[in-house]
XYZ file of C-alpha atoms in Angstrom:
614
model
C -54.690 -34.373 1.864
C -52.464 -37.038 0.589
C -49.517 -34.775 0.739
C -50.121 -33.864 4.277
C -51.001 -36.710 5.488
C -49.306 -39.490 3.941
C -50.558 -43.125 3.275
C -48.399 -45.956 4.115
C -46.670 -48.242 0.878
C -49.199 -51.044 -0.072
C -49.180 -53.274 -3.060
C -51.995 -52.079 -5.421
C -52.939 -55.022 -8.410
C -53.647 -53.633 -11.962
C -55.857 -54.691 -14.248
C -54.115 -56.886 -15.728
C -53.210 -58.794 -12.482
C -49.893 -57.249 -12.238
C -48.615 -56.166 -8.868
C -46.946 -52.401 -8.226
C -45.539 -50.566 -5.712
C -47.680 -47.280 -4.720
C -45.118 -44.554 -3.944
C -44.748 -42.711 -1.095
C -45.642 -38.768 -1.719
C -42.880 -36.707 -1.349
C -42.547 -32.952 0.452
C -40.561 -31.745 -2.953
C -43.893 -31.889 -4.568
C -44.773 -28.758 -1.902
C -43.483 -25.211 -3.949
C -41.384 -23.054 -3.032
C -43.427 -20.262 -1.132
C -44.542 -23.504 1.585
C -41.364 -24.986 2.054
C -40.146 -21.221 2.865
C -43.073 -20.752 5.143
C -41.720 -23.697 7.345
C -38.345 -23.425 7.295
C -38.802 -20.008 8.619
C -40.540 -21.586 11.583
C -37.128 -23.679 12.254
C -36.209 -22.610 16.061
C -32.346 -22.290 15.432
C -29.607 -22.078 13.019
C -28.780 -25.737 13.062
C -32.224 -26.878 11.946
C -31.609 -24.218 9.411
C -28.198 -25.622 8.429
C -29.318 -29.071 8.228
C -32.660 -28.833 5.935
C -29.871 -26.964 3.675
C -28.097 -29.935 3.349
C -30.501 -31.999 2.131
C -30.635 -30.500 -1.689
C -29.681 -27.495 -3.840
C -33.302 -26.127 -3.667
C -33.718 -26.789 -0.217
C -30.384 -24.263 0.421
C -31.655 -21.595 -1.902
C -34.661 -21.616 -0.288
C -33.001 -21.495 3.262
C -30.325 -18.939 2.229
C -32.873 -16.316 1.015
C -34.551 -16.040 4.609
C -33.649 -13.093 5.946
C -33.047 -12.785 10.223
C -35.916 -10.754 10.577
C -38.425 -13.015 8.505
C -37.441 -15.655 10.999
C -40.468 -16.660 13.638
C -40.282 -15.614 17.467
C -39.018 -18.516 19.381
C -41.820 -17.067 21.601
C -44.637 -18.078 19.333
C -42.797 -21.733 19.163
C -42.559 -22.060 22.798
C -46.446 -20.861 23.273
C -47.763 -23.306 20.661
C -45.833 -26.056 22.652
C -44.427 -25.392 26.219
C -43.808 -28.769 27.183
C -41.760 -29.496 24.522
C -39.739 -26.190 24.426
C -39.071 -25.993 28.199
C -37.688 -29.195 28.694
C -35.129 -32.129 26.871
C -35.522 -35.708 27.021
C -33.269 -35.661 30.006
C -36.067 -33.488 32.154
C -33.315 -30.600 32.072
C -34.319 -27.127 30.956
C -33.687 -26.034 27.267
C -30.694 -23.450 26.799
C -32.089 -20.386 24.986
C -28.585 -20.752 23.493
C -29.415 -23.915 21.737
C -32.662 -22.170 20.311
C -31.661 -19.115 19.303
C -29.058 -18.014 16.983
C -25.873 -15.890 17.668
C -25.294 -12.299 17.102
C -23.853 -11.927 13.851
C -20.862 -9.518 14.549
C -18.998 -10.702 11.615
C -16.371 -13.306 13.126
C -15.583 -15.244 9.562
C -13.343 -14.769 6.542
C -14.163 -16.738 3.412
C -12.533 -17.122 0.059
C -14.143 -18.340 -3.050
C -11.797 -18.791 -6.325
C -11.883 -20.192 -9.954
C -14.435 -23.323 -9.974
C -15.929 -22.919 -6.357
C -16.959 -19.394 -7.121
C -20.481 -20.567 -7.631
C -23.977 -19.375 -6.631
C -24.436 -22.712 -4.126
C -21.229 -21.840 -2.529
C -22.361 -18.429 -1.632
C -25.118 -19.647 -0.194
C -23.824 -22.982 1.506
C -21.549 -19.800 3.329
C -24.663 -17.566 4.235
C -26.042 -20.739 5.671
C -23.283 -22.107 7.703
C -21.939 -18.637 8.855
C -25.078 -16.722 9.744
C -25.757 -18.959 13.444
C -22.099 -19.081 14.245
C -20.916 -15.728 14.312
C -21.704 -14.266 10.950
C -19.704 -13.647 8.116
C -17.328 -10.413 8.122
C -15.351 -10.498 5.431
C -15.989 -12.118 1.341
C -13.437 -12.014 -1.035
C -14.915 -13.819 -5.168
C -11.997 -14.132 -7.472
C -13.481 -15.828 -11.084
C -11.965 -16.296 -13.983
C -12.492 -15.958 -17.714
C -12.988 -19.547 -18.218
C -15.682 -20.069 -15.401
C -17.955 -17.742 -13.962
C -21.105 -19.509 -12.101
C -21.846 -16.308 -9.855
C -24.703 -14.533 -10.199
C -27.625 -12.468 -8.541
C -28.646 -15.746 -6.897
C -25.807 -15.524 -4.795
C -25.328 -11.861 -3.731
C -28.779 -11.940 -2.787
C -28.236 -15.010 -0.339
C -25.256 -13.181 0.952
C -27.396 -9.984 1.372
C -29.836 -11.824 3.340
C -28.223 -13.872 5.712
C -24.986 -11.831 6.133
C -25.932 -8.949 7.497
C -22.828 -8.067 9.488
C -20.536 -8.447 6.230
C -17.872 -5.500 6.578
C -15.638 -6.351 3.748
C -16.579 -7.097 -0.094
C -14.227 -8.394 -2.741
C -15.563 -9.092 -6.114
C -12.599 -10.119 -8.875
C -12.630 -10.756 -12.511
C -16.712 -11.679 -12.571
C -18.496 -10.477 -15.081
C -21.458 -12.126 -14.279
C -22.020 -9.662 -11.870
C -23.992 -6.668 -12.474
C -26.505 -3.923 -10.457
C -29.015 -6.429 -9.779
C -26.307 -7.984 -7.269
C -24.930 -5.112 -5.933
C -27.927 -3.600 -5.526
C -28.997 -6.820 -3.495
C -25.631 -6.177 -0.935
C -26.604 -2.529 -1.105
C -30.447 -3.707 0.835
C -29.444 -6.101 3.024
C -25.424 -5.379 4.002
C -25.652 -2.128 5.259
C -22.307 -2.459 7.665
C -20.457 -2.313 4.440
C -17.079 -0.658 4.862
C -14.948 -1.701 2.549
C -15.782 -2.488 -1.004
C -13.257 -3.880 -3.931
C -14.506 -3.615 -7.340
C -11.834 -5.422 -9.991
C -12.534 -6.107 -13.627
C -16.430 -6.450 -13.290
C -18.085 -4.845 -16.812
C -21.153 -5.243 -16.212
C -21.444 -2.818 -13.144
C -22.387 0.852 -14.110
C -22.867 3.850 -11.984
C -26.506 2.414 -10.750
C -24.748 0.235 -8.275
C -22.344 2.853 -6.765
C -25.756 4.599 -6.556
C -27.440 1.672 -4.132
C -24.131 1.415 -2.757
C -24.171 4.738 -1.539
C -27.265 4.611 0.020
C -27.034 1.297 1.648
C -24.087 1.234 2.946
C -23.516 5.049 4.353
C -20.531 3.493 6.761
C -18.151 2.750 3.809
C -14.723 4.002 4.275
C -12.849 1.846 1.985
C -13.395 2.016 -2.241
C -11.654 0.026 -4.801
C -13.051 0.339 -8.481
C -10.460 -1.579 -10.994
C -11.158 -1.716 -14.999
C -15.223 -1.590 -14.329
C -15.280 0.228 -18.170
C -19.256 1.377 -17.386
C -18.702 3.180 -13.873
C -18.378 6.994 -14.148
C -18.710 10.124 -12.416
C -22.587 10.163 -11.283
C -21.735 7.006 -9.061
C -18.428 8.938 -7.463
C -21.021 11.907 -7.129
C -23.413 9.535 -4.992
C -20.600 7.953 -2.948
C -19.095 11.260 -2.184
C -22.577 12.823 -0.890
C -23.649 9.815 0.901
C -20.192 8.528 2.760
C -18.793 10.911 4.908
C -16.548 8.242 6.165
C -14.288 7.184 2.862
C -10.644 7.613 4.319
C -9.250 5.241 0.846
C -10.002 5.614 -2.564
C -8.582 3.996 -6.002
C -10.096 4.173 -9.006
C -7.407 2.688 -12.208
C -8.684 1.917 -15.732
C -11.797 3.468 -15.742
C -12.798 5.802 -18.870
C -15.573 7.216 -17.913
C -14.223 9.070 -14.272
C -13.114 12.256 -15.001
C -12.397 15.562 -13.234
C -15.880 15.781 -11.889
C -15.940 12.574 -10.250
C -12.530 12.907 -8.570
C -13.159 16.305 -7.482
C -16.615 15.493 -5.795
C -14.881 12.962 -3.539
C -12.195 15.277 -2.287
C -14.398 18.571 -2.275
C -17.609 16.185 -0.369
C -14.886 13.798 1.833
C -12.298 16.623 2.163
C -11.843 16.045 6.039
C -11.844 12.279 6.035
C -9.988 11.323 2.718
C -6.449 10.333 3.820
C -5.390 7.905 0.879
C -6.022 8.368 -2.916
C -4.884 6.358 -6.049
C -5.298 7.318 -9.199
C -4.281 5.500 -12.014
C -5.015 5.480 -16.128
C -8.134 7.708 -15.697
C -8.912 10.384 -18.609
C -8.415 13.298 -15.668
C -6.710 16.510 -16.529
C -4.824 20.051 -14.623
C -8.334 20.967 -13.349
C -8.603 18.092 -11.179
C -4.909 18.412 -9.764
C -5.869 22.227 -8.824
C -8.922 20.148 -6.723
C -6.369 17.674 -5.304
C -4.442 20.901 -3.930
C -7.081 22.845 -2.611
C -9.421 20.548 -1.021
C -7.449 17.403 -0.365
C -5.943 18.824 3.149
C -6.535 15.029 4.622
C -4.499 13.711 2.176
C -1.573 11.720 3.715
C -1.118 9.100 0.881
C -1.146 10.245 -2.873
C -0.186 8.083 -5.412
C -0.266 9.052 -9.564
C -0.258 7.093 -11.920
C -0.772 6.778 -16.143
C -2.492 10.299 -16.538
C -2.105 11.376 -20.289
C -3.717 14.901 -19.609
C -2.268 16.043 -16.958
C 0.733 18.497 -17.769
C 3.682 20.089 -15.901
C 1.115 23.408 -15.195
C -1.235 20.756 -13.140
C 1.857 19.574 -10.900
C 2.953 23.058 -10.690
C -0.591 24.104 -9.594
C -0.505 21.403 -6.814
C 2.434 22.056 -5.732
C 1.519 25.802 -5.459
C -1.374 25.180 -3.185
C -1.799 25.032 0.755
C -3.713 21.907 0.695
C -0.351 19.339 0.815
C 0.303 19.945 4.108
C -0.701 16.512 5.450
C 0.569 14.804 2.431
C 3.491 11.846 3.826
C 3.997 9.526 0.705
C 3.570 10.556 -2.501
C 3.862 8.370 -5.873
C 3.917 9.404 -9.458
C 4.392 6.599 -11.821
C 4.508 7.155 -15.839
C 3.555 10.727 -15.624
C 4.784 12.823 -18.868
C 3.745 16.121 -17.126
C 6.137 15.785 -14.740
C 9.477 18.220 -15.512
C 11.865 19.899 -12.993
C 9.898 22.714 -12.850
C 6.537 20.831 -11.456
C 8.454 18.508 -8.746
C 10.334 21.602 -7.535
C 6.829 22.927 -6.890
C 5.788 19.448 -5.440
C 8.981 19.807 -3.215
C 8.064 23.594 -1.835
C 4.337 22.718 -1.275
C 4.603 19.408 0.212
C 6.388 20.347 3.632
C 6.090 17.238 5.433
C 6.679 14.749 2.722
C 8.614 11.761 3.816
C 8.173 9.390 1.278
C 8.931 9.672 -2.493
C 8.534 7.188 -5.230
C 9.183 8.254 -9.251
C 9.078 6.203 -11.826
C 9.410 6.401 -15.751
C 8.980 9.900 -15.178
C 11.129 10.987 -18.783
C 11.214 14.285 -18.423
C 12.744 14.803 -15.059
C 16.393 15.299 -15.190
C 19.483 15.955 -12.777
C 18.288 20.127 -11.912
C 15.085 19.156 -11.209
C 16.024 16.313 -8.627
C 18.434 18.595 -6.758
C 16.166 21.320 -6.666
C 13.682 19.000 -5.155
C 16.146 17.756 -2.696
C 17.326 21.422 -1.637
C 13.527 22.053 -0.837
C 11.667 18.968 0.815
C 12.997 19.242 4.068
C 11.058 16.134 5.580
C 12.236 13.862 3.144
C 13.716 10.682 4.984
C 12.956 7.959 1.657
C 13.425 8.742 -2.126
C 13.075 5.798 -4.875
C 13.575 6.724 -8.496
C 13.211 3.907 -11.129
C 13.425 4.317 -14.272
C 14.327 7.815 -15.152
C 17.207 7.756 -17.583
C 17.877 11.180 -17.301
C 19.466 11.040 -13.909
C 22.760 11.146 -13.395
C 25.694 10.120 -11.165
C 26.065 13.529 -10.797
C 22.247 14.409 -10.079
C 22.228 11.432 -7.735
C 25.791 12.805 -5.911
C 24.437 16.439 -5.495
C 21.083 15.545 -4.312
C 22.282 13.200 -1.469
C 24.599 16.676 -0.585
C 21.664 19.137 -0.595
C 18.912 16.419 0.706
C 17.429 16.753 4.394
C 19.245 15.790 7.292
C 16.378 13.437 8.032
C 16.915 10.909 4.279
C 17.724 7.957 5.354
C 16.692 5.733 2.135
C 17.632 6.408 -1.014
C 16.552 3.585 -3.899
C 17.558 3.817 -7.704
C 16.720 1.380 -9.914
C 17.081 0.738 -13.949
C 18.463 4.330 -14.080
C 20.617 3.438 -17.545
C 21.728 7.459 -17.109
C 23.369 6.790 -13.784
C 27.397 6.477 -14.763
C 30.661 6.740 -13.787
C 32.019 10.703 -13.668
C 35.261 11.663 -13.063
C 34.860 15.054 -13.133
C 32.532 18.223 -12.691
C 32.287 16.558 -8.861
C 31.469 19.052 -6.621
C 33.467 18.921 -2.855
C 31.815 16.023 -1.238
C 30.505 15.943 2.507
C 28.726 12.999 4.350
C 25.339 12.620 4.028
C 25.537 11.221 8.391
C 21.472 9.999 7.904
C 21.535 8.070 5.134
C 21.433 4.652 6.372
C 19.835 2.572 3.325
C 21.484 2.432 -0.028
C 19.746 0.166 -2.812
C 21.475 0.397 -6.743
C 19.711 -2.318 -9.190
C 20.618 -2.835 -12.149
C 22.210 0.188 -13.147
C 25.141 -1.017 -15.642
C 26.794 2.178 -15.787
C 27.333 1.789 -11.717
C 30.766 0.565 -10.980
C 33.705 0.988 -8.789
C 34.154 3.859 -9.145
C 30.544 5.308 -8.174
C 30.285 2.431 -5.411
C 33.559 4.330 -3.196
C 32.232 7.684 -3.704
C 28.952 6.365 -1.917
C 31.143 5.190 0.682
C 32.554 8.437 1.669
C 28.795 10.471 1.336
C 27.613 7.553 3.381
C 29.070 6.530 6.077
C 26.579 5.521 8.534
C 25.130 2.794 6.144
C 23.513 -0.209 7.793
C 21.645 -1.925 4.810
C 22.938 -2.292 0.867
C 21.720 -3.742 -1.659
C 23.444 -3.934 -4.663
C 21.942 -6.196 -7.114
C 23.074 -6.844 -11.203
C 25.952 -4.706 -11.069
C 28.342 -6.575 -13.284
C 30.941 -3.164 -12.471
C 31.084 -3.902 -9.608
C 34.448 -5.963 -8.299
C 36.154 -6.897 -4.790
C 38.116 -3.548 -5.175
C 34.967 -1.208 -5.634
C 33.214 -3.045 -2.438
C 36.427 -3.243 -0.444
C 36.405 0.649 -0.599
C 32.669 0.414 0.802
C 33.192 -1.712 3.769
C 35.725 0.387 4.645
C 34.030 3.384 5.164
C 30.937 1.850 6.784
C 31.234 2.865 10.400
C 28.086 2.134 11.650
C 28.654 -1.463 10.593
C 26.425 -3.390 8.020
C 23.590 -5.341 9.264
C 21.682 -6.777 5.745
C 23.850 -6.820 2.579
C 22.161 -8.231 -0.532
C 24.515 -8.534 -3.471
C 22.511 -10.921 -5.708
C 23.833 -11.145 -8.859
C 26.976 -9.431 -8.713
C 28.658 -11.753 -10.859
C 32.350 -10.310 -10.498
C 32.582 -10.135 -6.721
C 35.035 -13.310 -5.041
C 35.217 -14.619 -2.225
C 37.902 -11.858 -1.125
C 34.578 -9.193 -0.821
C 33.235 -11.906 0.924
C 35.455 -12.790 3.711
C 36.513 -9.253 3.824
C 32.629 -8.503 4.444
C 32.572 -11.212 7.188
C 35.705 -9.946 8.809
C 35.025 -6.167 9.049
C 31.579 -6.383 9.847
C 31.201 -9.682 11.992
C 29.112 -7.897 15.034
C 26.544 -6.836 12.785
C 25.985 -8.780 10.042
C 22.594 -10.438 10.058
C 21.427 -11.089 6.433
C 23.487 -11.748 3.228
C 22.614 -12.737 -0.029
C 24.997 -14.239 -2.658
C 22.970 -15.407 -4.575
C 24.726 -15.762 -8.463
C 28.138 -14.366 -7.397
C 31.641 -15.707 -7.941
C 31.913 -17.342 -4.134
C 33.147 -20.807 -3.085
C 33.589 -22.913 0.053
C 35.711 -20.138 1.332
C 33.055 -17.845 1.847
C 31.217 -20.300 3.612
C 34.456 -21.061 5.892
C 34.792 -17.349 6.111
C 30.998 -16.591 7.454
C 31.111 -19.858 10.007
C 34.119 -18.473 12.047
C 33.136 -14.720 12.453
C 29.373 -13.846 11.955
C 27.238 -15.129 15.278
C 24.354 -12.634 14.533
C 23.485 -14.383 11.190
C 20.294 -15.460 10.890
C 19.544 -15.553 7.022
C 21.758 -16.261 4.063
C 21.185 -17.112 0.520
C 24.328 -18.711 -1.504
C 21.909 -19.718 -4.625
C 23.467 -20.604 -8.163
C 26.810 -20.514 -6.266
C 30.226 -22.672 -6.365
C 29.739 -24.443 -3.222
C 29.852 -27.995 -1.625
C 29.369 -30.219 1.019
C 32.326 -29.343 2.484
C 30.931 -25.278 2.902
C 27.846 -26.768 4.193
C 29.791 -28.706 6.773
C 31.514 -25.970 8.173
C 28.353 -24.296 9.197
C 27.165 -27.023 10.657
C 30.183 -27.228 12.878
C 29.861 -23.895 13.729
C 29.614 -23.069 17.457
C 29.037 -19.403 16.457
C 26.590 -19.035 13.846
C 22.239 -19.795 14.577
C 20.695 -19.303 11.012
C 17.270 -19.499 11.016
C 16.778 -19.146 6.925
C 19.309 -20.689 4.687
C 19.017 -20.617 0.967
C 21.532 -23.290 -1.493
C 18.899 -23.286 -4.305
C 20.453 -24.290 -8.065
C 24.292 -25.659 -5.613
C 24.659 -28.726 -8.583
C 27.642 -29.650 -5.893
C 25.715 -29.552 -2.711
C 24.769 -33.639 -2.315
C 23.016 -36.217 -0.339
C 26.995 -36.231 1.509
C 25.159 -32.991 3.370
C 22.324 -35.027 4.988
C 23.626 -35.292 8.152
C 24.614 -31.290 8.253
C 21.452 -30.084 6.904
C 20.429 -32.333 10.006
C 22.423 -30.659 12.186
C 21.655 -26.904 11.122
C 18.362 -27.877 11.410
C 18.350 -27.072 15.182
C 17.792 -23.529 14.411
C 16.173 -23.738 10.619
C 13.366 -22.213 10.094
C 13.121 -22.440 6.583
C 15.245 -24.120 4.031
C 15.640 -23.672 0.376
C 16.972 -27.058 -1.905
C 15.275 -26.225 -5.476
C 17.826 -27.423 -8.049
C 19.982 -29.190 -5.931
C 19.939 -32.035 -8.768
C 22.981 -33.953 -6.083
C 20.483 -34.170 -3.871
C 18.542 -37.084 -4.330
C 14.803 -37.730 -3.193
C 14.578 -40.122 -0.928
C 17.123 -37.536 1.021
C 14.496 -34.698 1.132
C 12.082 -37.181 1.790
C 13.600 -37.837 5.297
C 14.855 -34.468 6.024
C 11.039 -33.475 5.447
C 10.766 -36.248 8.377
C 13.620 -35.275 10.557
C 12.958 -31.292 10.099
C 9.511 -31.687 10.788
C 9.706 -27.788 12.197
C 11.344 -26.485 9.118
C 9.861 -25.362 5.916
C 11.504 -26.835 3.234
C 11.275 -26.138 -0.454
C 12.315 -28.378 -2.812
């Protein structure tokens, strides 16, 4: 009785005449199961909310009341009418006050590092579930620090009913208990991101499954204990999965893989697989079943040889396929991508890298044959050729517009065995990183295929001089509109101004960053290009006195403007930075060791619009 009904304080005398203090009794001293019972009978999410600030127990207990454990207002307002139909004002009570709102899943949260904890996850259930509901979680932990357990999921599960979206990153704290907890009480579930979590096994994929039959989405990342029975559960009980990835994970196999395409076959539009212990049989699945497939992407498969590619490529089931990826495959020879080229008729995107085995026959084969082809990006694949690269831009589809080559070490200047050259007219992207066999050569021969070009990029090409890139501008006709030549350490200001001069209507991004330019550049680009909105002369031989001239510049408005590691660019370009600063949107003055503090300090002031790094 004591507990319910509380005495007042009063001085009590002990037997030895000494005077104490008798202590109030305290509502902690109620357990758990009571202080559940009444905070279910709260009328509204506030009340809710507010008993869940009072202590850590107090919010565990509040979290882990689910909506439908909650008491009819109804009951309330019978037990007490008076006090439920009116306020102290003599106004009517809003139902609105009372009761809480829909949870459609209005609110994103983010938990990281330290405040990945169990009372976080519940603090969010609490504060999220009467304003809206939560919609989307994303957990990232780390090695150091993981304080999220089953204690949290399950608050999550129970007051966040409307959660759509599900990351969970680097916890291995987490297990099935957890996921099994989303899986009973999250059953809107559609997209779920599973990324270095151990402790999860197939059981939870299982739960998943059944819980959450809406899930179009899947993610699995280095989880070492899921395998093929959960893929077998997910691909019986979600019709809906439209994106799958699975990478690092051992135990998936053929089976696995196959039940998701042969179960999801109309739905499934994007698959990536990546470093699984899969093999031919699976890539005969891939081409019979997967006729939904738009995005494919391959990646890190040991088993798989050139007669599973061939296979594939062989099948009817790539007609849907747009963008296709295949990234450190072995299998892969000229014989399997021409395949891939007849078989996938509508393929418009193509990415290959450190694919050794492919050489200069089978890229032109593959270029004679995929007629939809409009972007291809090789990187790393030393066996390629200037040649190769030359007689696949002459038999590639009128429709290739991009073509990317990067860290190709094979890719150098021929002289002869050139066959007659004719334009490739759609090409209108060119992109060459370092490649050190590139050079002048090579660079005017892609003048004359190309000639519509509108965007180069031509990045740590030390062969490449003023002469190489005069004979490129020249032949440009459509006129350039972004030219990145980052570290093109041999090219002057005479490609520069040359650049600005030939191509002044068009020109709307350039990047210098690391070449051989000086104020003249600068003067160059200030008196012809009034379309230039972003430029980047990092690391280069400028001064004040280029930085003035585009200030003064009636002509140019550049919005981002880059002079990061300029040792000669100093405070004397205050008052131009100032001025430029009518259009800046972002500003870039990392290194500038000329440029003292207390300057950036009050351009941060004056260019309070501008984002500046420093």
């Amino acid at each position: 009785m004591d507990v319910y009904f509380p005495l007042s304080k009063r001085s009590r005398t002990s037997a030895s005449g000494e005077k104490f203090e008798q202590k109030k009794p305290s509502i902690e001293v109620l357990p758990d199961e009571c202080l559940f019972e009444i905070f279910r009978w709260l009328r509204g999410g506030r009340e809710r909310s507010s008993c869940a600030c009072v202590s850590k127990r107090w919010l565990i207990l509040v979290s882990n009341i689910c909506k439908y454990e909650i008491r009819d207002n109804n009951i309330i307002h019978a037990l007490n009418p008076k006090d439920e139909s009116t306020n102290k004002k003599g106004g009517v009570v809003s139902e609105v006050e009372h009761n809480d709102v829909d949870s459609d899943g209005y609110f994103t949260r983010n938990l990281e590092g330290k405040k990945a904890t169990d009372g976080g996850l519940a603090a969010i259930a609490v504060g999220t579930a009467s304003r809206g509901g939560l919609g989307k979680l994303f957990i990232r932990g780390s090695n150091s620090w993981n304080r999220v357990t089953t204690v949290g999921l399950r608050a999550i599960s129970r007051g966040c009913p409307s959660l759509r979206v599900l990351s969970l990153w680097n916890l291995s704290s987490i297990g099935d208990e957890g996921l099994c907890e989303i899986a009973n009480g999250c059953h809107r579930l559609v997209t779920l991101d599973l990324c270095h979590c151990p402790a999860v096994t197939d059981k939870s994929l299982l739960a998943i499954a059944k819980g959450c039959p809406k899930l179009n989405d899947l993610t699995i990342e280095s989880c070492a204990n899921v395998g093929n029975e959960g893929l077998l559960a997910l691909a019986c009980c979600c019709p809906n999965l439209k994106s799958v990835s699975i990478k690092n994970c051992p135990l998936v196999g053929d089976q696995g893989v196959a039940s998701l395409l042969s179960s999801a076959s109309y739905s499934l539009t994007k698959l990536k697989l990546q470093a699984l212990n899969v093999t031919d049989e699976m890539f005969s699945v891939i081409g019979h079943y997967g006729k939904s497939v738009t995005d494919l992407s391959l990646t890190s498969l040991p088993n798989v040889s050139d007669k599973g590619f061939w296979i594939m490529g062989n099948s009817q089931g790539r007609q849907k396929l747009k963008s296709f990826t295949i990234a450190s495959c072995l299998g892969l020879t000229d014989r399997g991508l021409e395949a891939v080229g007849k078989g996938c008729v509508n393929l418009k995107q193509f990415y290959i890298f450190k694919c050794d085995l492919l050489s200069d026959k089978g890229l032109v084969s593959f270029a004679k044959v995929a007629g939809s082809l409009e972007s291809l990006q090789l990187e790393d694949c030393h066996r390629i050729t200037q040649i190769g690269l030359f007689c696949s831009l002459l038999n590639c589809s009128a429709k290739l517009k991009v073509i990317s080559l990067v860290n190709c070490l094979g890719v150098m200047d021929v002289t002869t065995g050139l066959p007659p050259l004719s334009p490739c007219e759609s090409l209108q992207s060119l992109s060459i990183r370092n490649c050190p066999g590139f050079s002048d050569s090579s660079l005017a021969v892609m003048g004359k295929l190309c000639p519509q070009l509108q965007h180069v990029e031509l990045r740590g090409l030390h062969g490449i001089t003023d002469a190489g890139f005069l004979q490129l501008l020249k032949s440009c006709n459509a006129g350039l509109v972004k030219v990145n030549i980052k570290d093109c350490v041999n090219l002057s200001d005479k490609g520069v101004c040359r650049l600005t001069n030939l191509h002044r209507w068009t020109l709307e991004t350039l990047n210098l960053d690391g070449c051989k330019i000086s104020d003249a550049s600068l003067f160059a680009i200030a008196e012809n290009c009034r379309l230039l909105g972003d430029l980047d002369v990092s690391k280069c031989a400028i001064t004040d006195s280029g930085i003035a001239a585009l200030a003064h510049s009636d002509l140019i408005n550049v919005q981002i403007l880059s002079v990061s590691g300029c040792s000669m660019v100093s405070d004397k370009s205050l008052p131009s930075l100032r001025n430029l600063g009518k259009t800046l949107l972002g500003l870039n003055l990392q290194q500038c060791k000329a440029i003292s503090r207390s300057a950036i300090d009050l351009l941060v002031q004056q260019l309070w619009r501008c984002n500046i790094l420093f």
